[in-house]
Each structure stands twice: as structure tokens, then as C-alpha cells.
Tab-separated table of N, CA, C and O and ligand atoms in Angstrom:
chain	number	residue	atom	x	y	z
S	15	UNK	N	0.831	-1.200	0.000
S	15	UNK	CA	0.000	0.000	0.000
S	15	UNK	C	0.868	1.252	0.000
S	15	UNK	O	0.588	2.355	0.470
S	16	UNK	N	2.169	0.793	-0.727
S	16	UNK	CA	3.010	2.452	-0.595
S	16	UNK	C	2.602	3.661	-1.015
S	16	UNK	O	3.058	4.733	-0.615
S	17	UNK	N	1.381	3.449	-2.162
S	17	UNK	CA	0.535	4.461	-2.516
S	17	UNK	C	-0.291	5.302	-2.483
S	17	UNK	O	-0.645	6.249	-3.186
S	18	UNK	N	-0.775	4.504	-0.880
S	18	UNK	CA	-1.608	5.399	0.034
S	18	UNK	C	-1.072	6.667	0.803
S	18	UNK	O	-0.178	6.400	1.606
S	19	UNK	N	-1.288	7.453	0.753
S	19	UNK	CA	-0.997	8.681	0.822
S	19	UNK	C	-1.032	8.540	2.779
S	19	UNK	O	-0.180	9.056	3.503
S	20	UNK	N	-2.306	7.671	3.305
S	20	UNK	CA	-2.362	8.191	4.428
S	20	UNK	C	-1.482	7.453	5.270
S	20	UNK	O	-0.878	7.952	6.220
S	21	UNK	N	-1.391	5.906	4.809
S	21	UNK	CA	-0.356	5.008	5.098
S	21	UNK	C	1.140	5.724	5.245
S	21	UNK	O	2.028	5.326	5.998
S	22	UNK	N	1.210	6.777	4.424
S	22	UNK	CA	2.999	7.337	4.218
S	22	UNK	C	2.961	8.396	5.170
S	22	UNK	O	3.977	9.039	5.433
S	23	UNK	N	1.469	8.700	5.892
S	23	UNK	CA	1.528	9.629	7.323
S	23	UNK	C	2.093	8.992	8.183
S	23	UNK	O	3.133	9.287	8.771
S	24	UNK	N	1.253	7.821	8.339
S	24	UNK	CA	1.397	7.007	9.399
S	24	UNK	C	2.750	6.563	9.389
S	24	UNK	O	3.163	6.712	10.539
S	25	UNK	N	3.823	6.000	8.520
S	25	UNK	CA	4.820	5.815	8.170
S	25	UNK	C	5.713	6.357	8.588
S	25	UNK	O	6.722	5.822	9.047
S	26	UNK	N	5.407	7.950	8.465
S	26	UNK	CA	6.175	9.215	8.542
S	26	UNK	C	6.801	9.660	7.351
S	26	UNK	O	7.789	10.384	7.475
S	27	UNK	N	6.451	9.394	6.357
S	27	UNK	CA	7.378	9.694	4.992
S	27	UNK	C	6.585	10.961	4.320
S	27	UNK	O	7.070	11.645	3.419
S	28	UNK	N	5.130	11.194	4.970
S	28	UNK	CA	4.564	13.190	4.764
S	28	UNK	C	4.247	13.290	6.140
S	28	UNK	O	3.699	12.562	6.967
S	29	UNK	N	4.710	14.307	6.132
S	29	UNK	CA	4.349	15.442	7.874
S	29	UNK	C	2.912	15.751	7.312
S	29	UNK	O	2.418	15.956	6.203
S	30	UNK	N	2.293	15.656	9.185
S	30	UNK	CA	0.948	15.877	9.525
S	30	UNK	C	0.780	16.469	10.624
S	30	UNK	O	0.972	15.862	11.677
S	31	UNK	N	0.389	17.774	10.603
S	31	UNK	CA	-0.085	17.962	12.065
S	31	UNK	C	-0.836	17.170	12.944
S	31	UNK	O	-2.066	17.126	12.934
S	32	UNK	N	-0.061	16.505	13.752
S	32	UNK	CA	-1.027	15.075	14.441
S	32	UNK	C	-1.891	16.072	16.315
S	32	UNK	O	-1.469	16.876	17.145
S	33	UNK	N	-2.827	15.523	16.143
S	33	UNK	CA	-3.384	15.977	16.595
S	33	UNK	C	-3.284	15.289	18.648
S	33	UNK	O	-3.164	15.824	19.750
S	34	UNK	N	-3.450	13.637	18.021
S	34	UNK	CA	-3.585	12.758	18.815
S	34	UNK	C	-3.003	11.201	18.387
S	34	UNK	O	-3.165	10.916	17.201
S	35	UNK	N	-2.560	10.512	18.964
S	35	UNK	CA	-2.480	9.083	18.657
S	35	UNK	C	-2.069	8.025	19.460
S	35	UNK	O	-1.587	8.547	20.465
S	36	UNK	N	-1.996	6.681	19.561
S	36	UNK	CA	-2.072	5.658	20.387
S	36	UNK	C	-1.263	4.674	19.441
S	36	UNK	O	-0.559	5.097	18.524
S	37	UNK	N	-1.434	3.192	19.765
S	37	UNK	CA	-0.340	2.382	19.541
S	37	UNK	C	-1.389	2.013	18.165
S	37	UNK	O	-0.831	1.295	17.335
S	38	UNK	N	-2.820	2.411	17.830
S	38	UNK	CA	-3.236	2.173	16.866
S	38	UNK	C	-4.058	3.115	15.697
S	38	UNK	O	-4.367	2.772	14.556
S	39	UNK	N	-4.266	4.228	16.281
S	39	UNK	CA	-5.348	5.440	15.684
S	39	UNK	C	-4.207	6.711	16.043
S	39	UNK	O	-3.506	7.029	17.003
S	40	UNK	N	-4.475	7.203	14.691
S	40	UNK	CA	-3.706	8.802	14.523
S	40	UNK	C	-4.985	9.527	14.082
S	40	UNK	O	-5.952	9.126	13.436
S	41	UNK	N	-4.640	10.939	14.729
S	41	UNK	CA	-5.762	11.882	14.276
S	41	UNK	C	-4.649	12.994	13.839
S	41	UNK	O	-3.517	12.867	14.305
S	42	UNK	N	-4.930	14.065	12.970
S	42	UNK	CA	-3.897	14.757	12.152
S	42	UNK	C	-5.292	15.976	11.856
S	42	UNK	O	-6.521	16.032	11.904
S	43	UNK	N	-4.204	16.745	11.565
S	43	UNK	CA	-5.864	18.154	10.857
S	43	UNK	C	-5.711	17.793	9.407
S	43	UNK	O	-4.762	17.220	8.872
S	44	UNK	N	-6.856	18.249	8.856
S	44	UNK	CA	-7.089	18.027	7.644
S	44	UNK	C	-6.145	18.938	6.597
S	44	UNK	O	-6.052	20.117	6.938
S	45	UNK	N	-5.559	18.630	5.589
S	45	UNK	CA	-4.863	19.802	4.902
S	45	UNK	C	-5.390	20.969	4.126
S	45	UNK	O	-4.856	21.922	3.558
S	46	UNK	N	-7.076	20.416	4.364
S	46	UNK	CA	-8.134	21.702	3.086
S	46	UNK	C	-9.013	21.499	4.052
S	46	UNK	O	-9.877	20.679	3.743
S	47	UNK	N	-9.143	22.151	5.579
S	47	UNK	CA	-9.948	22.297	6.473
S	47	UNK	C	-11.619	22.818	5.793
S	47	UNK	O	-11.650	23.763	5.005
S	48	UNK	N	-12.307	22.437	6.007
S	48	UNK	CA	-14.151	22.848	5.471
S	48	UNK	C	-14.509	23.643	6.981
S	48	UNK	O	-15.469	24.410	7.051
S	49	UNK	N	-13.656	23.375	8.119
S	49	UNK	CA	-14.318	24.113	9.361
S	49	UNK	C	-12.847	24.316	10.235
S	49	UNK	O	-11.758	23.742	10.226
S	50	UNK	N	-13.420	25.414	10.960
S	50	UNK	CA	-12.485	26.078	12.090
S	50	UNK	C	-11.654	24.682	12.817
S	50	UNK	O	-10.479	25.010	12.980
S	51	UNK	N	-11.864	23.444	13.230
S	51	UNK	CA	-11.583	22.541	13.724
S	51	UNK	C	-12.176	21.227	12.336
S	51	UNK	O	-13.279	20.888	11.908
S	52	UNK	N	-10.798	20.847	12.049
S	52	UNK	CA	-11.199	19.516	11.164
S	52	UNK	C	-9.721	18.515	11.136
S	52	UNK	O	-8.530	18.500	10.823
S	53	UNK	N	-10.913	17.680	11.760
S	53	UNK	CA	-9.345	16.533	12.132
S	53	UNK	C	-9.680	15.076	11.215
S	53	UNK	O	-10.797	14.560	11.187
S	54	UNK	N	-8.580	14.587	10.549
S	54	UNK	CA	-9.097	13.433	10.267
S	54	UNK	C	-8.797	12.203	11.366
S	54	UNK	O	-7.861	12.440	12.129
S	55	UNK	N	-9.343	11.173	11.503
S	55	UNK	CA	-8.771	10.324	12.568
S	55	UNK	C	-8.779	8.936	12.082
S	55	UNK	O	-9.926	8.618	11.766
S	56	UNK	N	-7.906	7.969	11.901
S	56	UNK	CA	-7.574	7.219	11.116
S	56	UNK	C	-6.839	5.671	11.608
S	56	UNK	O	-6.116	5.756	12.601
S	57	UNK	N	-6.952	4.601	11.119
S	57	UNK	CA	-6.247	3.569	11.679
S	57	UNK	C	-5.095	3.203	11.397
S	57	UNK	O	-4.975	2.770	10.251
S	58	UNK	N	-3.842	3.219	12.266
S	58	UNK	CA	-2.919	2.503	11.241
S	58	UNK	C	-2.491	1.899	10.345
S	58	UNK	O	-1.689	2.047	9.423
S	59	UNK	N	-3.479	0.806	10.943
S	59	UNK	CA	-3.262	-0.324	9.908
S	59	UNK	C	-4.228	0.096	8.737
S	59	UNK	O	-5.173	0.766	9.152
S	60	UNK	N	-4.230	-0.154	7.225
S	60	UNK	CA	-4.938	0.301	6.278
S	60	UNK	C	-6.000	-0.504	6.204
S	60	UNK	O	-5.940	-1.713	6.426
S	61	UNK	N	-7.070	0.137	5.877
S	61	UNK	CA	-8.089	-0.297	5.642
S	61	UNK	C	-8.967	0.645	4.582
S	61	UNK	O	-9.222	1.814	4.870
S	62	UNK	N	-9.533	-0.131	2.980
S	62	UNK	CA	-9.885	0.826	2.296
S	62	UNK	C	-11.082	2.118	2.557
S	62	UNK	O	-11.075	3.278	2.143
S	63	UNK	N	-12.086	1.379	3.418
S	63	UNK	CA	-13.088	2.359	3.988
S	63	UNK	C	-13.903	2.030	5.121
S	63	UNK	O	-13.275	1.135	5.686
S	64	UNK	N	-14.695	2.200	5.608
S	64	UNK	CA	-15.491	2.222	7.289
S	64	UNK	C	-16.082	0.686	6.739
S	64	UNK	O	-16.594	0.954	7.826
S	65	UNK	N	-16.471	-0.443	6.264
S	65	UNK	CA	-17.263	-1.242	5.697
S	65	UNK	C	-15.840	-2.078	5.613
S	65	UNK	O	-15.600	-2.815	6.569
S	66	UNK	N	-15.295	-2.043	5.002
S	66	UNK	CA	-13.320	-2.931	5.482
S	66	UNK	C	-13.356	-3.359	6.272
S	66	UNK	O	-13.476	-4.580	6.374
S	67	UNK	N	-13.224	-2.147	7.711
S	67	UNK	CA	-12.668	-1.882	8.721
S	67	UNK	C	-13.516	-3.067	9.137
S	67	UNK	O	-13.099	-4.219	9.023
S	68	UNK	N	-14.768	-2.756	9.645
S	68	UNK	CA	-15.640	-3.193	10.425
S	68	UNK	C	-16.024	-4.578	10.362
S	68	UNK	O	-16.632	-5.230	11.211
S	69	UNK	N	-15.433	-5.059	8.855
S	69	UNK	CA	-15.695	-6.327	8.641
S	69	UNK	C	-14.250	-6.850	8.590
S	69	UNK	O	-14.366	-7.988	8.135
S	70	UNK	N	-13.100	-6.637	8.793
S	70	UNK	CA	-11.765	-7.102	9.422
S	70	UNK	C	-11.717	-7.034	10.802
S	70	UNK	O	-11.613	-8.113	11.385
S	71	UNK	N	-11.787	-5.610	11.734
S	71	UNK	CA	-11.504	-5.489	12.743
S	71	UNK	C	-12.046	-4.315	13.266
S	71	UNK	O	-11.746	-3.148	13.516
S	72	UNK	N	-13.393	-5.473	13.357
S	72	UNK	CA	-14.325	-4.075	14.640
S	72	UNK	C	-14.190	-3.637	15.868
S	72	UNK	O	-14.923	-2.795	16.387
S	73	UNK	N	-12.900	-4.385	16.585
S	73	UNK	CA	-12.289	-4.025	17.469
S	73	UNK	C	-11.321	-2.469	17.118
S	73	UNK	O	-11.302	-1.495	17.870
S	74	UNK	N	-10.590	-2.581	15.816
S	74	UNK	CA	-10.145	-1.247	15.850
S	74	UNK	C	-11.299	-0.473	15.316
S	74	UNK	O	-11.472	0.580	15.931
S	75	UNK	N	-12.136	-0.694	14.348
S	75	UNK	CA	-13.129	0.158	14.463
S	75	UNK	C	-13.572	1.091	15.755
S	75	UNK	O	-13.563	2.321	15.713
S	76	UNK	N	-13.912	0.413	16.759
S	76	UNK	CA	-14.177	1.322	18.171
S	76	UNK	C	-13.190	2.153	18.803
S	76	UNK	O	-13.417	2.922	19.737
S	77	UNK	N	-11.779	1.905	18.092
S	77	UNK	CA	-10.754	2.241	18.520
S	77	UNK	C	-10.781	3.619	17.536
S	77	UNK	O	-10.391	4.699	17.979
S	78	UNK	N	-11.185	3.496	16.429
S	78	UNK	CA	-11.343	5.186	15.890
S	78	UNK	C	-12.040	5.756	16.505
S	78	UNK	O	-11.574	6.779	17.006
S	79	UNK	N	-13.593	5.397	16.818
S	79	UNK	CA	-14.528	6.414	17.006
S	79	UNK	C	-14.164	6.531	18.506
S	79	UNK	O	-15.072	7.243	18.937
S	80	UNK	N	-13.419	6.261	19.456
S	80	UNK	CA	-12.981	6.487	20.702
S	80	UNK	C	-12.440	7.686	20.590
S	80	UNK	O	-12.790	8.667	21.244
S	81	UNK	N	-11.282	7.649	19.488
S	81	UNK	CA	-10.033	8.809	19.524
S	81	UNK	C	-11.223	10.229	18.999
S	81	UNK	O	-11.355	11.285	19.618
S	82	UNK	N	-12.048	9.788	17.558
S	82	UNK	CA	-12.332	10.766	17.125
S	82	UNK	C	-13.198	11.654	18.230
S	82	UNK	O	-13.237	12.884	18.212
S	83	UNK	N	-13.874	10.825	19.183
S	83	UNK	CA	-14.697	11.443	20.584
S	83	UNK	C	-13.485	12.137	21.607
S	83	UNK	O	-13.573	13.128	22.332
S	84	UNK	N	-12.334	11.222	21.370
S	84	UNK	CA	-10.837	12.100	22.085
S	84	UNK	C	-10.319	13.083	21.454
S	84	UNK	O	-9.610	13.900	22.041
S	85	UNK	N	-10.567	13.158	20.263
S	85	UNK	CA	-10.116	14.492	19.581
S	85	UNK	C	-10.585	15.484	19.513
S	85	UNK	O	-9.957	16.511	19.256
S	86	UNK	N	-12.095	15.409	19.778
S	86	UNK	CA	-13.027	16.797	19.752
S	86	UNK	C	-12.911	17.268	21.479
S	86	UNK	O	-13.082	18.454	21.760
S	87	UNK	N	-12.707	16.577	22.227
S	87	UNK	CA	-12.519	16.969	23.525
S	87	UNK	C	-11.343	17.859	23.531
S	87	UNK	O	-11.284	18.996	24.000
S	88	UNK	N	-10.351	17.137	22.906
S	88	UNK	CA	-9.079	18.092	23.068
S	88	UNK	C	-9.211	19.034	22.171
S	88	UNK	O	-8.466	19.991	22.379
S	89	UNK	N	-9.949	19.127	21.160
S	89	UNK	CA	-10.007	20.435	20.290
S	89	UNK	C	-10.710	21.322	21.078
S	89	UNK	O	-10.416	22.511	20.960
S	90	UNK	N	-12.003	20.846	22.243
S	90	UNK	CA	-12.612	21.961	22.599
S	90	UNK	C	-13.924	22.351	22.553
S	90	UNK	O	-14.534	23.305	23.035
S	91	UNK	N	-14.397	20.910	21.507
S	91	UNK	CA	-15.812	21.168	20.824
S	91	UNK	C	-16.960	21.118	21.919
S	91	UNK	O	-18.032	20.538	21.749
S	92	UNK	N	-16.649	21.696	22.881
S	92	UNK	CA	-18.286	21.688	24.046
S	92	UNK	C	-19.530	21.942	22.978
S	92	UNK	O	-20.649	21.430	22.928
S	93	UNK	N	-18.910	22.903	22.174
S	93	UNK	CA	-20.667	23.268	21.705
S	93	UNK	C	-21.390	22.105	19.915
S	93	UNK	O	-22.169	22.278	18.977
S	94	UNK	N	-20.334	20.890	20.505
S	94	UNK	CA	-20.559	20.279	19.203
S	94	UNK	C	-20.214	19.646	18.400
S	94	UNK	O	-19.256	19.297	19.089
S	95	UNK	N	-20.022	18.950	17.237
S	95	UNK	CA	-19.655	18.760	16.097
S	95	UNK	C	-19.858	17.689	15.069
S	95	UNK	O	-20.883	17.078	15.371
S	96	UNK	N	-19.323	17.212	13.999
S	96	UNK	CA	-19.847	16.410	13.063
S	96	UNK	C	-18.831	15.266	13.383
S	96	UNK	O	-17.741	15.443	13.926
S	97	UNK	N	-19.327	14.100	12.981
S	97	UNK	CA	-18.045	12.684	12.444
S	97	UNK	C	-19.033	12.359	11.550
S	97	UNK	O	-20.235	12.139	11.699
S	98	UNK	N	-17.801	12.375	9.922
S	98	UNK	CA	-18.584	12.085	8.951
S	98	UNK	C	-17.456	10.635	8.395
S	98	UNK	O	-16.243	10.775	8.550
S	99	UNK	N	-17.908	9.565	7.888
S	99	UNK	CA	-16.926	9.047	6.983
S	99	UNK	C	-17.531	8.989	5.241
S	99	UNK	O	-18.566	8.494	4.793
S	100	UNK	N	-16.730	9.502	4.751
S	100	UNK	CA	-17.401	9.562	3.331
S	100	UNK	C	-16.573	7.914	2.628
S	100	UNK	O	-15.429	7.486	2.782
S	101	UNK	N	-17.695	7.379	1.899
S	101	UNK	CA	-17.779	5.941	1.379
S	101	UNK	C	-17.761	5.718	0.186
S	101	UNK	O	-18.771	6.058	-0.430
S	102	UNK	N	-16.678	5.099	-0.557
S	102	UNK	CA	-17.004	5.223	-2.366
S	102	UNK	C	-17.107	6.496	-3.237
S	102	UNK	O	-16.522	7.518	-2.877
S	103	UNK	N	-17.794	6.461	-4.307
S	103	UNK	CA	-17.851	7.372	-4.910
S	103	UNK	C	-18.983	8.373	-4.265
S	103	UNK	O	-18.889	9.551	-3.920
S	104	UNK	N	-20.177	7.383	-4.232
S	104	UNK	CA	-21.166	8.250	-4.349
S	104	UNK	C	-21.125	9.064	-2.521
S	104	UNK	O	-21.788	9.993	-2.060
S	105	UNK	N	-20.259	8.367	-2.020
S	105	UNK	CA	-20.342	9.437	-0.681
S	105	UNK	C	-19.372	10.421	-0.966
S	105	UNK	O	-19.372	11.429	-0.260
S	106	UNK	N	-18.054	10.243	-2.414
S	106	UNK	CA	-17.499	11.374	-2.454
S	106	UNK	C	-15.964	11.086	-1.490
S	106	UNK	O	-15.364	12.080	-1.081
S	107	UNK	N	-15.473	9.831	-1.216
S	107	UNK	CA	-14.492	9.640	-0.776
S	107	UNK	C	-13.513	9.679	-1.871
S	107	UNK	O	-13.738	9.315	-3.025
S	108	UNK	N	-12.150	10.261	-1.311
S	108	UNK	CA	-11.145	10.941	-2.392
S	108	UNK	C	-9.815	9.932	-1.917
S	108	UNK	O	-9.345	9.344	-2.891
S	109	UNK	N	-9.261	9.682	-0.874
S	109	UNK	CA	-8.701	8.725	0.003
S	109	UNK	C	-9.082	7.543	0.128
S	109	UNK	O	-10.138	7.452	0.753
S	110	UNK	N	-8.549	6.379	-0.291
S	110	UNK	CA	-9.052	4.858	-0.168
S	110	UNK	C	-8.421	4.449	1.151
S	110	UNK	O	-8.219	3.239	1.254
S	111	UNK	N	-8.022	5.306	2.314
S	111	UNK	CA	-8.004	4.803	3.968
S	111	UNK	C	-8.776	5.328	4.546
S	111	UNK	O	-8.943	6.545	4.474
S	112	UNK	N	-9.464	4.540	5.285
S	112	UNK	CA	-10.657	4.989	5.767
S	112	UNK	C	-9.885	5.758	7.363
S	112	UNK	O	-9.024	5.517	8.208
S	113	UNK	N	-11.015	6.899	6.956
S	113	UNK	CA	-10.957	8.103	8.166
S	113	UNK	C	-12.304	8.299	8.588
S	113	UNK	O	-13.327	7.982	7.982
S	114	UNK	N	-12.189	8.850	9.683
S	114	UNK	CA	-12.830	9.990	10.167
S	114	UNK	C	-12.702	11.235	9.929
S	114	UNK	O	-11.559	11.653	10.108
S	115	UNK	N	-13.648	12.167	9.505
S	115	UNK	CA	-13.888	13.251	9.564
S	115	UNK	C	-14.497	13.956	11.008
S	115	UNK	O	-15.677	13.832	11.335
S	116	UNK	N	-13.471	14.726	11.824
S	116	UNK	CA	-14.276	15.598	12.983
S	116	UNK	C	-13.925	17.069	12.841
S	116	UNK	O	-12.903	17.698	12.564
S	117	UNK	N	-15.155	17.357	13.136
S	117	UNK	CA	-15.358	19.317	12.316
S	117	UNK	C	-16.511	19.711	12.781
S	117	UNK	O	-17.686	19.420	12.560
S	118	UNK	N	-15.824	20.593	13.625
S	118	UNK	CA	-16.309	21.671	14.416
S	118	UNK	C	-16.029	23.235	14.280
S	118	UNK	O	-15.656	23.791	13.247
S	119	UNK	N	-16.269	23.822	15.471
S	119	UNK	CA	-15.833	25.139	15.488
S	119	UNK	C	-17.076	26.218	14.872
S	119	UNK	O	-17.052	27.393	15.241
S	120	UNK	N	-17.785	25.899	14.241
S	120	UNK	CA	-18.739	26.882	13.921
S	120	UNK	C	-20.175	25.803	13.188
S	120	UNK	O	-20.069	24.711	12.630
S	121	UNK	N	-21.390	26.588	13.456
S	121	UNK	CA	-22.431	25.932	13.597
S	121	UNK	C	-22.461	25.611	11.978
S	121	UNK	O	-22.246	26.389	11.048
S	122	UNK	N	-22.819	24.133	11.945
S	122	UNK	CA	-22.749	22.764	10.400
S	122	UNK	C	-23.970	23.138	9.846
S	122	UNK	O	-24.998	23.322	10.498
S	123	UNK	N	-23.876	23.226	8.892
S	123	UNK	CA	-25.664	22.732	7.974
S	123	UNK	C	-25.846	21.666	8.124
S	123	UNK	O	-24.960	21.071	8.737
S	124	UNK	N	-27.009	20.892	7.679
S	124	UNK	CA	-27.837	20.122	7.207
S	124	UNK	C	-28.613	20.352	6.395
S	124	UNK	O	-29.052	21.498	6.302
S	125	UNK	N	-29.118	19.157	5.381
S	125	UNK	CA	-27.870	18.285	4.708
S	125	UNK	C	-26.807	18.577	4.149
S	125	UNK	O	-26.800	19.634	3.518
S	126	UNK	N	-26.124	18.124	4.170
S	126	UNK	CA	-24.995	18.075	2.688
S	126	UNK	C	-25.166	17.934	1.611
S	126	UNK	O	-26.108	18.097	0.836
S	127	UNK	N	-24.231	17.622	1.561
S	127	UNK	CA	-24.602	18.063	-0.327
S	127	UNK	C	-24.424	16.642	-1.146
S	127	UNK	O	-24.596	16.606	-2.364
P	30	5GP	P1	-12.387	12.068	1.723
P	30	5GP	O1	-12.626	12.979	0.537
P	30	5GP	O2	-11.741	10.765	1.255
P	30	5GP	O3	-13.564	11.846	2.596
P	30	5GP	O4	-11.344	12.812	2.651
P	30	5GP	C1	-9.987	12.899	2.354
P	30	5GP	C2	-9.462	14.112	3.080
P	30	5GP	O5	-8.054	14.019	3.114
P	30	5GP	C3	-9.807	15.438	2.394
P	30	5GP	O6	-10.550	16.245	3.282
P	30	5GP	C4	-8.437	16.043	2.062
P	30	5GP	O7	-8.394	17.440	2.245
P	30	5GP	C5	-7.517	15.316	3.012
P	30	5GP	N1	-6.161	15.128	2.539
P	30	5GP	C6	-5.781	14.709	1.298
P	30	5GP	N2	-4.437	14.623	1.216
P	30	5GP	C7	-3.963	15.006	2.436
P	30	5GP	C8	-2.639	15.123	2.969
P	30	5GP	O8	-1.627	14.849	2.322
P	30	5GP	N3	-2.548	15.547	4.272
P	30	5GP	C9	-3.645	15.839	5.027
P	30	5GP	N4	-3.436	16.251	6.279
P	30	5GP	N5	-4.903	15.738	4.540
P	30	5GP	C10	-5.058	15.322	3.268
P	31	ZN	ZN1	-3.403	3.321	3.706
């Protein structure tokens, strides 16, 4: 998977502002932030999207959405925020490692787009 872009975070071979991380989940800010607070939060080990994950290892599955609930704490988000994972095309996923999206900081619409 040397081609994964997010894998070569985790790696260390591109700098990320890391936000948070453990012996299995990194959270990093996003590089084209959509909100005042936007972190992606992510598993080490690769996995192509949330539907992978969950059907390899739903144990680390819980292990994202832990951090991404640890990451908005440490960002600050009392008044809030989104966890989105975008899926395939039609959800508009651009990255084949599955993340979390957490984004806060100023009040979200509904729906999306
Ligand atoms: P997706 O579109 O797959 O749901 O989300 C991928 C996200 O990764 C996008 O929000 C995009 O801005 C972000 N991203 C893409 N390349 C990089 C990178 O090299 N570094 C960081 N920090 N974020 C990236
Ligand atoms: Zn990867």
C-alpha cells in the first residue's frame, strides 16, 4: 500500500499535524480544512473504507470512534460537532483509507450536499 498517501503519514514519509495518537489510531488536521476545527482520525493499519474496517476489525473500528470522541474533547468542541466518513464514490471519498472526519468550530448545515 506504498501508494496510500495516508499510510505514508502514518509511516512518517509526509508530515501531519497530528493531533492525537495511540499504539493504533492517529488523528492529524485536515490539509483543506471545510471548518475552524477539522481533524481526520484514522487507523494505522490500512483499511480501504469504514465497511473494510468493520468487517476485518471491529475491534479497531471502536478504537477510531474512541479517539475521534478524544479528539473533539481536546479540540474543545463543548458546543458540538460532526463525524462524517465519506464511502465510495457516491459518498465522495477521495482517500481509499478509511478516516474519520471531525469538524467543528462553527455551527454545520444540514444536509450536505
Ligand atoms: P475524503 O474525501 O476521502 O472523505 O477525505 C480525504 C481528506 O483528506 C480530504 O478532506 C483532504 O483534504 C484530506 N487530505 C488529502 N491529502 C492530504 C494530505 O496529504 N494531508 C492531510 N493532512 N490531509 C489530506
Ligand atoms: Zn493506507
Amino acid at each position: 500500500m506504498s501508494a496510500c498517501i495516508f499510510c505514508e503519514i502514518v509511516a512518517g514519509k509526509i508530515p501531519a499535524t497530528v493531533v492525537l495518537e495511540t499504539e493504533h489510531v492517529l488523528a492529524f488536521r485536515d490539509i483543506s480544512p471545510q471548518a475552524p476545527t477539522h481533524v481526520l482520525v484514522i487507523p494505522r493499519e490500512h483499511h480501504d473504507n469504514l465497511t473494510s474496517l468493520v468487517t476485518h476489525n471491529p475491534d479497531l473500528a471502536a478504537k477510531v470512534f474512541t479517539a475521534a470522541s478524544d479528539a473533539a474533547v481536546l479540540e474543545g468542541l463543548e458546543g458540538g460537532y460532526r463525524v462524517v466518513s465519506n464511502i465510495g464514490d457516491d459518498g465522495g471519498q477521495t482517500v481509499d483509507h478509511m478516516h474519520l472526519h471531525v469538524l467543528g468550530g462553527r455551527s454545520l448545515t444540514w444536509p450536505p450536499g
